[in-house]
């Protein structure tokens, strides 16, 4: 069965510092991997996705993520965090067969300190 | 903008009453989903639909039913609401064009409180 682990419930980062959010997945085949961001009271917005090709993927808002098959990881990174990045971040895994049943991690809440 | 509208956005109800949440899409997408979001659980799939009158259960379907009588509308019904169904409910769609890779697009959520 598919599963996703986001080991950090909360992370606090100073504005301007770098960020890495961890995501580990369990899946029997090559997964489709996604990172979503949710601001308070809002829906989820897609940051980036991986399904094949280059293992370093670029997303919106200056985020990137690297797929590491040997570690079953898909960590999200940003070189310099802005106060507006404070939100909750969800990693998700799925298998696209013309249909998608994504399995989500429990989320990591990012706090940005001045 | 994926053209997804959820209604109502907020609802407070009492235990034992029926509740229906509506998801409306304007993009003619085939696949629609209902998820619930709870602290410590992330998002969990309740039901999904792969066409008009074609639906199936997700991982947390007990106590919920769905209907899809036309492409644009996907209804989630709680026949007899319980306090454990207090949650934020999200509708999502998947676009299925040739270049699509299965990402979900979400509505803004419906916050349900069952007293």
Short mmCIF file of C-alpha atoms in Angstrom, two decimals:
data_model
loop_
_atom_site.label_atom_id
_atom_site.label_comp_id
_atom_site.label_asym_id
_atom_site.label_seq_id
_atom_site.Cartn_x
_atom_site.Cartn_y
_atom_site.Cartn_z
CA UNK A 1 0.00 0.00 0.00
CA UNK A 2 1.10 3.52 -0.67
CA UNK A 3 2.11 5.71 2.23
CA UNK A 4 3.81 9.02 2.83
CA UNK A 5 5.74 10.15 5.89
CA UNK A 6 6.47 13.75 6.72
CA UNK A 7 8.49 13.44 9.90
CA UNK A 8 8.42 17.10 10.89
CA UNK A 9 5.10 18.42 12.17
CA UNK A 10 6.40 21.97 12.65
CA UNK A 11 9.48 23.73 11.36
CA UNK A 12 10.57 27.27 12.18
CA UNK A 13 12.97 29.03 9.83
CA UNK A 14 14.33 32.55 9.92
CA UNK A 15 13.43 34.75 7.00
CA UNK A 16 16.19 34.55 4.41
CA UNK A 17 17.44 31.18 5.61
CA UNK A 18 17.28 28.02 3.55
CA UNK A 19 14.55 25.44 3.95
CA UNK A 20 14.27 21.70 3.52
CA UNK A 21 11.07 19.78 4.21
CA UNK A 22 11.36 16.03 4.33
CA UNK A 23 9.12 13.52 2.61
CA UNK A 24 9.55 9.75 2.49
CA UNK A 25 7.20 7.49 0.58
CA UNK A 26 6.42 3.84 0.24
CA UNK A 27 5.27 2.64 -3.14
CA UNK A 28 5.84 -0.49 -5.18
CA UNK A 29 6.42 1.10 -8.56
CA UNK A 30 7.69 4.39 -9.89
CA UNK A 31 5.58 6.93 -8.12
CA UNK A 32 4.08 10.21 -9.11
CA UNK A 33 5.12 12.65 -6.40
CA UNK A 34 3.66 16.01 -5.54
CA UNK A 35 4.14 18.86 -3.11
CA UNK A 36 1.17 21.04 -2.24
CA UNK A 37 0.98 24.18 -0.11
CA UNK A 38 -1.98 25.33 1.92
CA UNK A 39 -2.34 28.80 3.36
CA UNK A 40 -4.74 29.21 6.31
CA UNK A 41 -8.37 28.87 5.28
CA UNK A 42 -7.45 28.07 1.71
CA UNK A 43 -7.42 25.07 -0.55
CA UNK A 44 -4.28 23.27 -1.66
CA UNK A 45 -2.09 24.67 -4.38
CA UNK A 46 0.32 22.54 -6.38
CA UNK A 47 3.95 23.57 -5.91
CA UNK A 48 5.64 20.96 -8.07
CA UNK A 49 5.46 17.39 -9.27
CA UNK A 50 7.70 14.55 -10.38
CA UNK A 51 6.75 11.62 -12.57
CA UNK A 52 9.78 10.91 -14.75
CA UNK A 53 12.96 12.39 -16.16
CA UNK A 54 15.23 14.79 -14.33
CA UNK A 55 15.12 13.99 -10.64
CA UNK A 56 15.48 17.65 -9.64
CA UNK A 57 12.25 19.44 -10.36
CA UNK A 58 11.51 23.12 -10.19
CA UNK A 59 8.23 24.51 -9.01
CA UNK A 60 6.49 27.76 -8.38
CA UNK A 61 7.53 30.36 -5.81
CA UNK A 62 11.20 29.37 -6.03
CA UNK A 63 10.73 25.84 -4.64
CA UNK A 64 12.49 22.74 -5.89
CA UNK A 65 12.44 19.08 -4.93
CA UNK A 66 14.72 16.15 -5.58
CA UNK A 67 13.54 12.60 -6.16
CA UNK A 68 15.93 10.06 -4.68
CA UNK A 69 14.78 6.55 -5.49
CA UNK A 70 17.42 4.85 -3.33
CA UNK A 71 16.19 6.76 -0.28
CA UNK A 72 12.49 6.78 -1.21
CA UNK A 73 12.53 10.50 -0.61
CA UNK A 74 11.21 13.62 -2.28
CA UNK A 75 12.42 16.52 -0.14
CA UNK A 76 11.30 20.08 -0.80
CA UNK A 77 13.85 22.89 -0.72
CA UNK A 78 14.02 26.63 -1.03
CA UNK A 79 17.29 28.60 -0.81
CA UNK A 80 15.85 31.68 0.88
CA UNK A 81 12.55 31.70 2.73
CA UNK A 82 10.19 34.67 2.67
CA UNK A 83 7.63 35.48 5.36
CA UNK A 84 4.88 34.73 2.84
CA UNK A 85 6.04 31.10 2.70
CA UNK A 86 4.55 30.44 6.12
CA UNK A 87 1.92 27.77 5.44
CA UNK A 88 1.34 24.05 5.65
CA UNK A 89 3.04 21.80 3.15
CA UNK A 90 1.83 18.40 2.04
CA UNK A 91 3.69 15.71 0.18
CA UNK A 92 1.62 13.21 -1.80
CA UNK A 93 2.23 10.03 -3.78
CA UNK A 94 0.13 8.44 -6.49
CA UNK A 95 0.13 6.41 -9.67
CA UNK A 96 -1.33 8.01 -12.74
CA UNK A 97 -3.29 5.52 -14.77
CA UNK A 98 -5.72 7.99 -16.25
CA UNK A 99 -7.01 8.27 -12.73
CA UNK A 100 -5.37 9.46 -9.55
CA UNK A 101 -5.88 8.45 -5.93
CA UNK A 102 -3.31 10.50 -4.12
CA UNK A 103 -2.13 9.50 -0.67
CA UNK A 104 -1.08 12.48 1.41
CA UNK A 105 1.35 12.91 4.23
CA UNK A 106 0.21 14.50 7.47
CA UNK A 107 1.76 17.82 6.57
CA UNK A 108 4.51 20.11 7.87
CA UNK A 109 3.62 23.54 9.18
CA UNK A 110 6.26 26.12 8.34
CA UNK A 111 6.70 29.12 10.60
CA UNK A 112 8.91 31.97 9.44
CA UNK A 113 10.54 34.13 12.09
CA UNK A 114 11.72 37.69 11.41
CA UNK B 1 -8.17 28.51 -11.70
CA UNK B 2 -9.61 24.98 -11.94
CA UNK B 3 -13.20 26.25 -11.84
CA UNK B 4 -14.24 24.35 -8.71
CA UNK B 5 -16.90 25.70 -6.40
CA UNK B 6 -17.86 24.12 -3.12
CA UNK B 7 -21.04 24.88 -1.18
CA UNK B 8 -21.71 25.59 1.53
CA UNK B 9 -18.32 26.89 2.64
CA UNK B 10 -19.30 26.71 6.29
CA UNK B 11 -21.99 24.69 8.03
CA UNK B 12 -22.88 23.94 11.62
CA UNK B 13 -25.31 21.12 12.22
CA UNK B 14 -26.48 18.79 14.95
CA UNK B 15 -25.76 15.13 15.45
CA UNK B 16 -28.17 12.92 13.54
CA UNK B 17 -29.13 15.40 10.85
CA UNK B 18 -28.42 14.81 7.17
CA UNK B 19 -25.93 17.04 5.40
CA UNK B 20 -25.11 17.42 1.72
CA UNK B 21 -22.04 19.16 0.38
CA UNK B 22 -21.89 20.15 -3.24
CA UNK B 23 -18.96 20.37 -5.59
CA UNK B 24 -19.45 22.07 -8.92
CA UNK B 25 -16.88 22.21 -11.71
CA UNK B 26 -16.94 24.18 -14.91
CA UNK B 27 -14.18 22.36 -16.80
CA UNK B 28 -15.99 19.14 -17.80
CA UNK B 29 -13.42 16.94 -16.08
CA UNK B 30 -14.20 13.27 -15.78
CA UNK B 31 -12.65 12.54 -12.39
CA UNK B 32 -13.81 14.12 -9.16
CA UNK B 33 -12.87 13.39 -5.57
CA UNK B 34 -13.93 14.14 -2.02
CA UNK B 35 -11.26 14.35 0.68
CA UNK B 36 -11.49 15.23 4.34
CA UNK B 37 -8.73 17.06 6.19
CA UNK B 38 -8.09 16.56 9.87
CA UNK B 39 -5.15 17.63 12.07
CA UNK B 40 -2.56 14.88 12.25
CA UNK B 41 -4.09 12.96 9.35
CA UNK B 42 -3.47 15.14 6.32
CA UNK B 43 -6.04 14.56 3.60
CA UNK B 44 -7.86 11.27 3.28
CA UNK B 45 -9.95 10.14 0.34
CA UNK B 46 -13.64 9.57 1.06
CA UNK B 47 -15.12 8.79 -2.36
CA UNK B 48 -14.29 9.45 -5.96
CA UNK B 49 -16.07 9.46 -9.29
CA UNK B 50 -14.82 8.49 -12.72
CA UNK B 51 -17.93 9.53 -14.63
CA UNK B 52 -21.63 10.19 -14.40
CA UNK B 53 -23.15 7.64 -12.03
CA UNK B 54 -19.74 5.95 -11.64
CA UNK B 55 -18.39 6.25 -8.12
CA UNK B 56 -16.26 4.23 -5.75
CA UNK B 57 -15.11 4.25 -2.15
CA UNK B 58 -11.93 5.69 -0.77
CA UNK B 59 -10.17 4.86 2.47
CA UNK B 60 -12.62 6.59 4.85
CA UNK B 61 -16.01 6.09 3.20
CA UNK B 62 -18.03 4.80 6.18
CA UNK B 63 -20.91 7.16 6.98
CA UNK B 64 -20.72 8.91 3.61
CA UNK B 65 -22.44 8.49 0.28
CA UNK B 66 -21.98 10.31 -3.01
CA UNK B 67 -23.86 10.92 -6.19
CA UNK B 68 -22.98 12.24 -9.60
CA UNK B 69 -25.97 12.70 -11.86
CA UNK B 70 -24.19 15.09 -14.22
CA UNK B 71 -20.58 15.74 -15.09
CA UNK B 72 -20.30 19.07 -13.34
CA UNK B 73 -21.73 18.15 -9.93
CA UNK B 74 -20.46 15.73 -7.29
CA UNK B 75 -22.45 15.56 -4.08
CA UNK B 76 -21.25 14.24 -0.73
CA UNK B 77 -23.96 13.23 1.75
CA UNK B 78 -23.72 12.46 5.42
CA UNK B 79 -26.94 10.56 6.05
CA UNK B 80 -26.79 11.07 9.82
CA UNK B 81 -23.98 13.37 10.87
CA UNK B 82 -21.79 12.47 13.85
CA UNK B 83 -19.27 14.55 15.77
CA UNK B 84 -16.44 12.49 14.25
CA UNK B 85 -17.41 13.93 10.88
CA UNK B 86 -16.51 17.43 11.99
CA UNK B 87 -13.84 18.27 9.45
CA UNK B 88 -12.87 20.34 6.46
CA UNK B 89 -14.00 18.71 3.23
CA UNK B 90 -12.23 19.30 -0.05
CA UNK B 91 -13.42 18.53 -3.50
CA UNK B 92 -10.82 17.94 -6.19
CA UNK B 93 -10.67 17.22 -9.88
CA UNK B 94 -8.06 15.72 -12.17
CA UNK B 95 -7.61 16.99 -15.65
CA UNK B 96 -7.15 14.25 -18.20
CA UNK B 97 -5.66 15.89 -21.21
CA UNK B 98 -2.86 14.24 -23.14
CA UNK B 99 -0.18 16.20 -21.34
CA UNK B 100 -1.66 15.90 -17.89
CA UNK B 101 0.08 13.92 -15.20
CA UNK B 102 -2.59 13.44 -12.64
CA UNK B 103 -2.22 16.35 -10.34
CA UNK B 104 -5.30 17.20 -8.36
CA UNK B 105 -6.83 20.65 -8.34
CA UNK B 106 -8.71 21.51 -5.18
CA UNK B 107 -11.67 23.61 -4.23
CA UNK B 108 -11.47 25.98 -1.30
CA UNK B 109 -13.04 23.59 1.17
CA UNK B 110 -16.21 23.25 3.21
CA UNK B 111 -15.87 23.48 6.97
CA UNK B 112 -18.45 21.28 8.70
CA UNK B 113 -19.05 21.32 12.44
CA UNK B 114 -21.31 18.68 13.96
CA UNK B 115 -22.47 19.53 17.48
#
